[in-house]
Amino acid sequence: MSAPCEHSGIADARQVRWARIALGTLAVALFGLALRLVYINLAMGPDLRARAAAQQESRRDLPAGRGAILDTRGRVLAVSRARHGIFADPALIARPDETARRLADVLDMPAGQIENEIRISESPRFCWLKRRVDDTTADMVRALGLSGIGTHPEFERHWPMHETAAQLLGFVGADGIGLEGLEATHDVHLRGTPGRRSVRRDARRNLLGTGDHRIRAPRDGGHLLLTIDSVIQ
């Protein structure tokens, strides 16, 4: 009569043993997971947070206006005019052909050229389509509301008196840096200091919350007053 009770006791002991093994395994797994979380938070945390911030933060340089060059009577020999650059974010453009077709007339460019610029861009997130367009063209581009297409402020150097004192004045490059003549000699004084605008965006370039805007205003360059008289000399 004692055999069934003996078998029951053995079964219960086995169940208890397996339960202890299962609980022990679970405890070890949870302990290992906790150690991993601590390691990620303490050892890897700063690097991961920095990488996340870099991916979410969108920075855009704000160009500074280049100072004017004037003759001894205040006549303008060289001055910078506000313009806009048109750029594309290829990752956000689902139909490059359709985007190019809608931009072609506004930018006065062949649609095939625009589509090609978008498709073969060296950067997956940025490429220039056209530089230094006027306010009207920039407004027309923004009015299209095309995903992945934007405008960026920049400046264009202008010499109102054309070739007058051209060899003395010199010229500036596409990036706004003086390359020859007075434009190069006094480049640091004329160039100014660019600003920066930073916002937080998601992977599709949409603002996160209010965008957390941070702006450092640009400081325009100084003017240069010459001793020459553009009419007499």
PDB file of N, CA, C and O in Angstrom, residues 90-139:
ATOM      1  N   PRO A  90      18.183  63.317 -52.094  1.00  0.00           N
ATOM      2  CA  PRO A  90      17.751  62.160 -52.899  1.00  0.00           C
ATOM      3  C   PRO A  90      17.017  61.090 -52.112  1.00  0.00           C
ATOM      4  O   PRO A  90      16.145  60.406 -52.660  1.00  0.00           O
ATOM      5  N   ALA A  91      17.344  60.922 -50.829  1.00  0.00           N
ATOM      6  CA  ALA A  91      16.708  59.869 -50.033  1.00  0.00           C
ATOM      7  C   ALA A  91      15.217  60.107 -49.848  1.00  0.00           C
ATOM      8  O   ALA A  91      14.469  59.182 -49.550  1.00  0.00           O
ATOM      9  N   LEU A  92      14.774  61.344 -50.006  1.00  0.00           N
ATOM     10  CA  LEU A  92      13.358  61.674 -49.794  1.00  0.00           C
ATOM     11  C   LEU A  92      12.580  61.803 -51.102  1.00  0.00           C
ATOM     12  O   LEU A  92      11.398  62.148 -51.074  1.00  0.00           O
ATOM     13  N   ILE A  93      13.221  61.544 -52.213  1.00  0.00           N
ATOM     14  CA  ILE A  93      12.566  61.702 -53.521  1.00  0.00           C
ATOM     15  C   ILE A  93      12.214  60.326 -54.078  1.00  0.00           C
ATOM     16  O   ILE A  93      13.097  59.568 -54.509  1.00  0.00           O
ATOM     17  N   ALA A  94      10.932  59.995 -54.052  1.00  0.00           N
ATOM     18  CA  ALA A  94      10.484  58.681 -54.516  1.00  0.00           C
ATOM     19  C   ALA A  94      10.478  58.588 -56.041  1.00  0.00           C
ATOM     20  O   ALA A  94      10.756  57.529 -56.606  1.00  0.00           O
ATOM     21  N   ARG A  95      10.130  59.698 -56.720  1.00  0.00           N
ATOM     22  CA  ARG A  95      10.045  59.713 -58.183  1.00  0.00           C
ATOM     23  C   ARG A  95      10.946  60.812 -58.741  1.00  0.00           C
ATOM     24  O   ARG A  95      10.481  61.931 -59.006  1.00  0.00           O
ATOM     25  N   PRO A  96      12.241  60.550 -58.920  1.00  0.00           N
ATOM     26  CA  PRO A  96      13.144  61.579 -59.451  1.00  0.00           C
ATOM     27  C   PRO A  96      12.694  62.128 -60.805  1.00  0.00           C
ATOM     28  O   PRO A  96      12.875  63.315 -61.086  1.00  0.00           O
ATOM     29  N   ASP A  97      12.102  61.266 -61.643  1.00  0.00           N
ATOM     30  CA  ASP A  97      11.663  61.727 -62.958  1.00  0.00           C
ATOM     31  C   ASP A  97      10.539  62.747 -62.850  1.00  0.00           C
ATOM     32  O   ASP A  97      10.541  63.770 -63.540  1.00  0.00           O
ATOM     33  N   GLU A  98       9.579  62.483 -61.956  1.00  0.00           N
ATOM     34  CA  GLU A  98       8.460  63.409 -61.776  1.00  0.00           C
ATOM     35  C   GLU A  98       8.930  64.710 -61.134  1.00  0.00           C
ATOM     36  O   GLU A  98       8.505  65.809 -61.527  1.00  0.00           O
ATOM     37  N   THR A  99       9.812  64.608 -60.131  1.00  0.00           N
ATOM     38  CA  THR A  99      10.356  65.804 -59.485  1.00  0.00           C
ATOM     39  C   THR A  99      11.118  66.657 -60.490  1.00  0.00           C
ATOM     40  O   THR A  99      10.966  67.885 -60.538  1.00  0.00           O
ATOM     41  N   ALA A 100      11.936  66.015 -61.327  1.00  0.00           N
ATOM     42  CA  ALA A 100      12.708  66.742 -62.328  1.00  0.00           C
ATOM     43  C   ALA A 100      11.797  67.425 -63.344  1.00  0.00           C
ATOM     44  O   ALA A 100      12.057  68.559 -63.768  1.00  0.00           O
ATOM     45  N   ARG A 101      10.722  66.738 -63.745  1.00  0.00           N
ATOM     46  CA  ARG A 101       9.797  67.318 -64.730  1.00  0.00           C
ATOM     47  C   ARG A 101       9.152  68.596 -64.199  1.00  0.00           C
ATOM     48  O   ARG A 101       9.025  69.591 -64.921  1.00  0.00           O
ATOM     49  N   ARG A 102       8.783  68.601 -62.910  1.00  0.00           N
ATOM     50  CA  ARG A 102       8.125  69.769 -62.327  1.00  0.00           C
ATOM     51  C   ARG A 102       9.101  70.911 -62.073  1.00  0.00           C
ATOM     52  O   ARG A 102       8.710  72.076 -62.051  1.00  0.00           O
ATOM     53  N   LEU A 103      10.378  70.596 -61.882  1.00  0.00           N
ATOM     54  CA  LEU A 103      11.369  71.634 -61.622  1.00  0.00           C
ATOM     55  C   LEU A 103      11.957  72.241 -62.892  1.00  0.00           C
ATOM     56  O   LEU A 103      12.493  73.355 -62.856  1.00  0.00           O
ATOM     57  N   ALA A 104      11.878  71.512 -63.983  1.00  0.00           N
ATOM     58  CA  ALA A 104      12.578  71.903 -65.205  1.00  0.00           C
ATOM     59  C   ALA A 104      12.260  73.331 -65.643  1.00  0.00           C
ATOM     60  O   ALA A 104      13.164  74.139 -65.892  1.00  0.00           O
ATOM     61  N   ASP A 105      10.990  73.675 -65.753  1.00  0.00           N
ATOM     62  CA  ASP A 105      10.613  75.011 -66.233  1.00  0.00           C
ATOM     63  C   ASP A 105      11.000  76.096 -65.231  1.00  0.00           C
ATOM     64  O   ASP A 105      11.436  77.188 -65.620  1.00  0.00           O
ATOM     65  N   VAL A 106      10.836  75.811 -63.949  1.00  0.00           N
ATOM     66  CA  VAL A 106      11.145  76.812 -62.923  1.00  0.00           C
ATOM     67  C   VAL A 106      12.635  77.128 -62.898  1.00  0.00           C
ATOM     68  O   VAL A 106      13.035  78.290 -62.791  1.00  0.00           O
ATOM     69  N   LEU A 107      13.473  76.094 -63.001  1.00  0.00           N
ATOM     70  CA  LEU A 107      14.918  76.293 -62.944  1.00  0.00           C
ATOM     71  C   LEU A 107      15.533  76.551 -64.324  1.00  0.00           C
ATOM     72  O   LEU A 107      16.739  76.789 -64.419  1.00  0.00           O
ATOM     73  N   ASP A 108      14.715  76.471 -65.375  1.00  0.00           N
ATOM     74  CA  ASP A 108      15.195  76.651 -66.743  1.00  0.00           C
ATOM     75  C   ASP A 108      16.342  75.678 -67.032  1.00  0.00           C
ATOM     76  O   ASP A 108      17.409  76.055 -67.531  1.00  0.00           O
ATOM     77  N   MET A 109      16.098  74.419 -66.691  1.00  0.00           N
ATOM     78  CA  MET A 109      17.078  73.354 -66.907  1.00  0.00           C
ATOM     79  C   MET A 109      16.377  72.162 -67.542  1.00  0.00           C
ATOM     80  O   MET A 109      15.185  71.952 -67.299  1.00  0.00           O
ATOM     81  N   PRO A 110      17.090  71.362 -68.339  1.00  0.00           N
ATOM     82  CA  PRO A 110      16.479  70.147 -68.892  1.00  0.00           C
ATOM     83  C   PRO A 110      16.103  69.184 -67.771  1.00  0.00           C
ATOM     84  O   PRO A 110      16.874  68.993 -66.813  1.00  0.00           O
ATOM     85  N   ALA A 111      14.937  68.567 -67.872  1.00  0.00           N
ATOM     86  CA  ALA A 111      14.484  67.627 -66.847  1.00  0.00           C
ATOM     87  C   ALA A 111      15.461  66.461 -66.696  1.00  0.00           C
ATOM     88  O   ALA A 111      15.707  65.981 -65.592  1.00  0.00           O
ATOM     89  N   GLY A 112      16.041  66.023 -67.807  1.00  0.00           N
ATOM     90  CA  GLY A 112      16.984  64.921 -67.753  1.00  0.00           C
ATOM     91  C   GLY A 112      18.226  65.251 -66.938  1.00  0.00           C
ATOM     92  O   GLY A 112      18.756  64.395 -66.221  1.00  0.00           O
ATOM     93  N   GLN A 113      18.680  66.496 -67.033  1.00  0.00           N
ATOM     94  CA  GLN A 113      19.855  66.905 -66.269  1.00  0.00           C
ATOM     95  C   GLN A 113      19.554  66.908 -64.771  1.00  0.00           C
ATOM     96  O   GLN A 113      20.365  66.455 -63.956  1.00  0.00           O
ATOM     97  N   ILE A 114      18.369  67.424 -64.402  1.00  0.00           N
ATOM     98  CA  ILE A 114      17.986  67.450 -62.992  1.00  0.00           C
ATOM     99  C   ILE A 114      17.861  66.035 -62.443  1.00  0.00           C
ATOM    100  O   ILE A 114      18.355  65.721 -61.361  1.00  0.00           O
ATOM    101  N   GLU A 115      17.178  65.165 -63.207  1.00  0.00           N
ATOM    102  CA  GLU A 115      17.010  63.779 -62.762  1.00  0.00           C
ATOM    103  C   GLU A 115      18.364  63.095 -62.598  1.00  0.00           C
ATOM    104  O   GLU A 115      18.591  62.343 -61.639  1.00  0.00           O
ATOM    105  N   ASN A 116      19.283  63.373 -63.514  1.00  0.00           N
ATOM    106  CA  ASN A 116      20.609  62.763 -63.447  1.00  0.00           C
ATOM    107  C   ASN A 116      21.366  63.220 -62.204  1.00  0.00           C
ATOM    108  O   ASN A 116      22.029  62.422 -61.537  1.00  0.00           O
ATOM    109  N   GLU A 117      21.260  64.506 -61.875  1.00  0.00           N
ATOM    110  CA  GLU A 117      21.922  65.035 -60.674  1.00  0.00           C
ATOM    111  C   GLU A 117      21.400  64.332 -59.422  1.00  0.00           C
ATOM    112  O   GLU A 117      22.160  64.037 -58.494  1.00  0.00           O
ATOM    113  N   ILE A 118      20.096  64.072 -59.388  1.00  0.00           N
ATOM    114  CA  ILE A 118      19.487  63.432 -58.219  1.00  0.00           C
ATOM    115  C   ILE A 118      19.918  61.967 -58.113  1.00  0.00           C
ATOM    116  O   ILE A 118      20.261  61.477 -57.042  1.00  0.00           O
ATOM    117  N   ARG A 119      19.925  61.268 -59.245  1.00  0.00           N
ATOM    118  CA  ARG A 119      20.183  59.825 -59.235  1.00  0.00           C
ATOM    119  C   ARG A 119      21.653  59.482 -58.978  1.00  0.00           C
ATOM    120  O   ARG A 119      21.954  58.455 -58.361  1.00  0.00           O
ATOM    121  N   ILE A 120      22.576  60.301 -59.461  1.00  0.00           N
ATOM    122  CA  ILE A 120      23.994  59.949 -59.341  1.00  0.00           C
ATOM    123  C   ILE A 120      24.710  60.797 -58.288  1.00  0.00           C
ATOM    124  O   ILE A 120      25.935  60.881 -58.284  1.00  0.00           O
ATOM    125  N   SER A 121      23.956  61.394 -57.396  1.00  0.00           N
ATOM    126  CA  SER A 121      24.553  62.223 -56.357  1.00  0.00           C
ATOM    127  C   SER A 121      25.575  61.427 -55.535  1.00  0.00           C
ATOM    128  O   SER A 121      25.340  60.281 -55.153  1.00  0.00           O
ATOM    129  N   GLU A 122      26.729  62.051 -55.272  1.00  0.00           N
ATOM    130  CA  GLU A 122      27.764  61.393 -54.460  1.00  0.00           C
ATOM    131  C   GLU A 122      27.292  61.188 -53.028  1.00  0.00           C
ATOM    132  O   GLU A 122      27.685  60.238 -52.360  1.00  0.00           O
ATOM    133  N   SER A 123      26.466  62.100 -52.544  1.00  0.00           N
ATOM    134  CA  SER A 123      25.914  61.977 -51.196  1.00  0.00           C
ATOM    135  C   SER A 123      24.469  61.499 -51.285  1.00  0.00           C
ATOM    136  O   SER A 123      23.699  62.009 -52.110  1.00  0.00           O
ATOM    137  N   PRO A 124      24.058  60.527 -50.460  1.00  0.00           N
ATOM    138  CA  PRO A 124      22.672  60.050 -50.508  1.00  0.00           C
ATOM    139  C   PRO A 124      21.678  61.050 -49.915  1.00  0.00           C
ATOM    140  O   PRO A 124      20.476  60.853 -50.035  1.00  0.00           O
ATOM    141  N   ARG A 125      22.180  62.107 -49.257  1.00  0.00           N
ATOM    142  CA  ARG A 125      21.277  63.035 -48.589  1.00  0.00           C
ATOM    143  C   ARG A 125      21.372  64.473 -49.103  1.00  0.00           C
ATOM    144  O   ARG A 125      20.600  65.326 -48.658  1.00  0.00           O
ATOM    145  N   PHE A 126      22.300  64.773 -50.029  1.00  0.00           N
ATOM    146  CA  PHE A 126      22.411  66.170 -50.461  1.00  0.00           C
ATOM    147  C   PHE A 126      23.090  66.272 -51.820  1.00  0.00           C
ATOM    148  O   PHE A 126      24.099  65.607 -52.083  1.00  0.00           O
ATOM    149  N   CYS A 127      22.522  67.134 -52.675  1.00  0.00           N
ATOM    150  CA  CYS A 127      23.194  67.513 -53.911  1.00  0.00           C
ATOM    151  C   CYS A 127      22.638  68.851 -54.379  1.00  0.00           C
ATOM    152  O   CYS A 127      21.458  69.149 -54.191  1.00  0.00           O
ATOM    153  N   TRP A 128      23.509  69.677 -54.954  1.00  0.00           N
ATOM    154  CA  TRP A 128      23.069  70.948 -55.511  1.00  0.00           C
ATOM    155  C   TRP A 128      22.416  70.715 -56.875  1.00  0.00           C
ATOM    156  O   TRP A 128      22.901  69.929 -57.674  1.00  0.00           O
ATOM    157  N   LEU A 129      21.325  71.440 -57.115  1.00  0.00           N
ATOM    158  CA  LEU A 129      20.690  71.406 -58.433  1.00  0.00           C
ATOM    159  C   LEU A 129      21.000  72.677 -59.215  1.00  0.00           C
ATOM    160  O   LEU A 129      21.270  72.633 -60.413  1.00  0.00           O
ATOM    161  N   LYS A 130      20.943  73.826 -58.515  1.00  0.00           N
ATOM    162  CA  LYS A 130      21.290  75.094 -59.170  1.00  0.00           C
ATOM    163  C   LYS A 130      21.693  76.089 -58.096  1.00  0.00           C
ATOM    164  O   LYS A 130      21.075  76.152 -57.038  1.00  0.00           O
ATOM    165  N   ARG A 131      22.734  76.866 -58.391  1.00  0.00           N
ATOM    166  CA  ARG A 131      23.268  77.813 -57.427  1.00  0.00           C
ATOM    167  C   ARG A 131      22.870  79.237 -57.797  1.00  0.00           C
ATOM    168  O   ARG A 131      22.694  79.581 -58.947  1.00  0.00           O
ATOM    169  N   ARG A 132      22.721  80.065 -56.772  1.00  0.00           N
ATOM    170  CA  ARG A 132      22.553  81.515 -56.904  1.00  0.00           C
ATOM    171  C   ARG A 132      21.395  81.923 -57.825  1.00  0.00           C
ATOM    172  O   ARG A 132      21.569  82.640 -58.795  1.00  0.00           O
ATOM    173  N   VAL A 133      20.215  81.459 -57.479  1.00  0.00           N
ATOM    174  CA  VAL A 133      19.014  81.892 -58.200  1.00  0.00           C
ATOM    175  C   VAL A 133      18.394  83.074 -57.444  1.00  0.00           C
ATOM    176  O   VAL A 133      18.666  83.285 -56.260  1.00  0.00           O
ATOM    177  N   ASP A 134      17.550  83.842 -58.121  1.00  0.00           N
ATOM    178  CA  ASP A 134      16.959  85.025 -57.493  1.00  0.00           C
ATOM    179  C   ASP A 134      15.784  84.650 -56.587  1.00  0.00           C
ATOM    180  O   ASP A 134      15.367  83.489 -56.523  1.00  0.00           O
ATOM    181  N   ASP A 135      15.250  85.659 -55.894  1.00  0.00           N
ATOM    182  CA  ASP A 135      14.173  85.429 -54.931  1.00  0.00           C
ATOM    183  C   ASP A 135      12.929  84.850 -55.599  1.00  0.00           C
ATOM    184  O   ASP A 135      12.260  83.978 -55.037  1.00  0.00           O
ATOM    185  N   THR A 136      12.603  85.350 -56.796  1.00  0.00           N
ATOM    186  CA  THR A 136      11.396  84.879 -57.485  1.00  0.00           C
ATOM    187  C   THR A 136      11.484  83.384 -57.785  1.00  0.00           C
ATOM    188  O   THR A 136      10.537  82.627 -57.556  1.00  0.00           O
ATOM    189  N   THR A 137      12.626  82.944 -58.295  1.00  0.00           N
ATOM    190  CA  THR A 137      12.810  81.528 -58.603  1.00  0.00           C
ATOM    191  C   THR A 137      12.747  80.673 -57.340  1.00  0.00           C
ATOM    192  O   THR A 137      12.116  79.608 -57.319  1.00  0.00           O
ATOM    193  N   ALA A 138      13.388  81.148 -56.281  1.00  0.00           N
ATOM    194  CA  ALA A 138      13.369  80.401 -55.018  1.00  0.00           C
ATOM    195  C   ALA A 138      11.944  80.286 -54.483  1.00  0.00           C
ATOM    196  O   ALA A 138      11.546  79.216 -53.995  1.00  0.00           O
ATOM    197  N   ASP A 139      11.161  81.355 -54.582  1.00  0.00           N
ATOM    198  CA  ASP A 139       9.769  81.311 -54.123  1.00  0.00           C
ATOM    199  C   ASP A 139       8.951  80.329 -54.949  1.00  0.00           C
ATOM    200  O   ASP A 139       8.099  79.602 -54.408  1.00  0.00           O
TER     201      ASP A 139
END
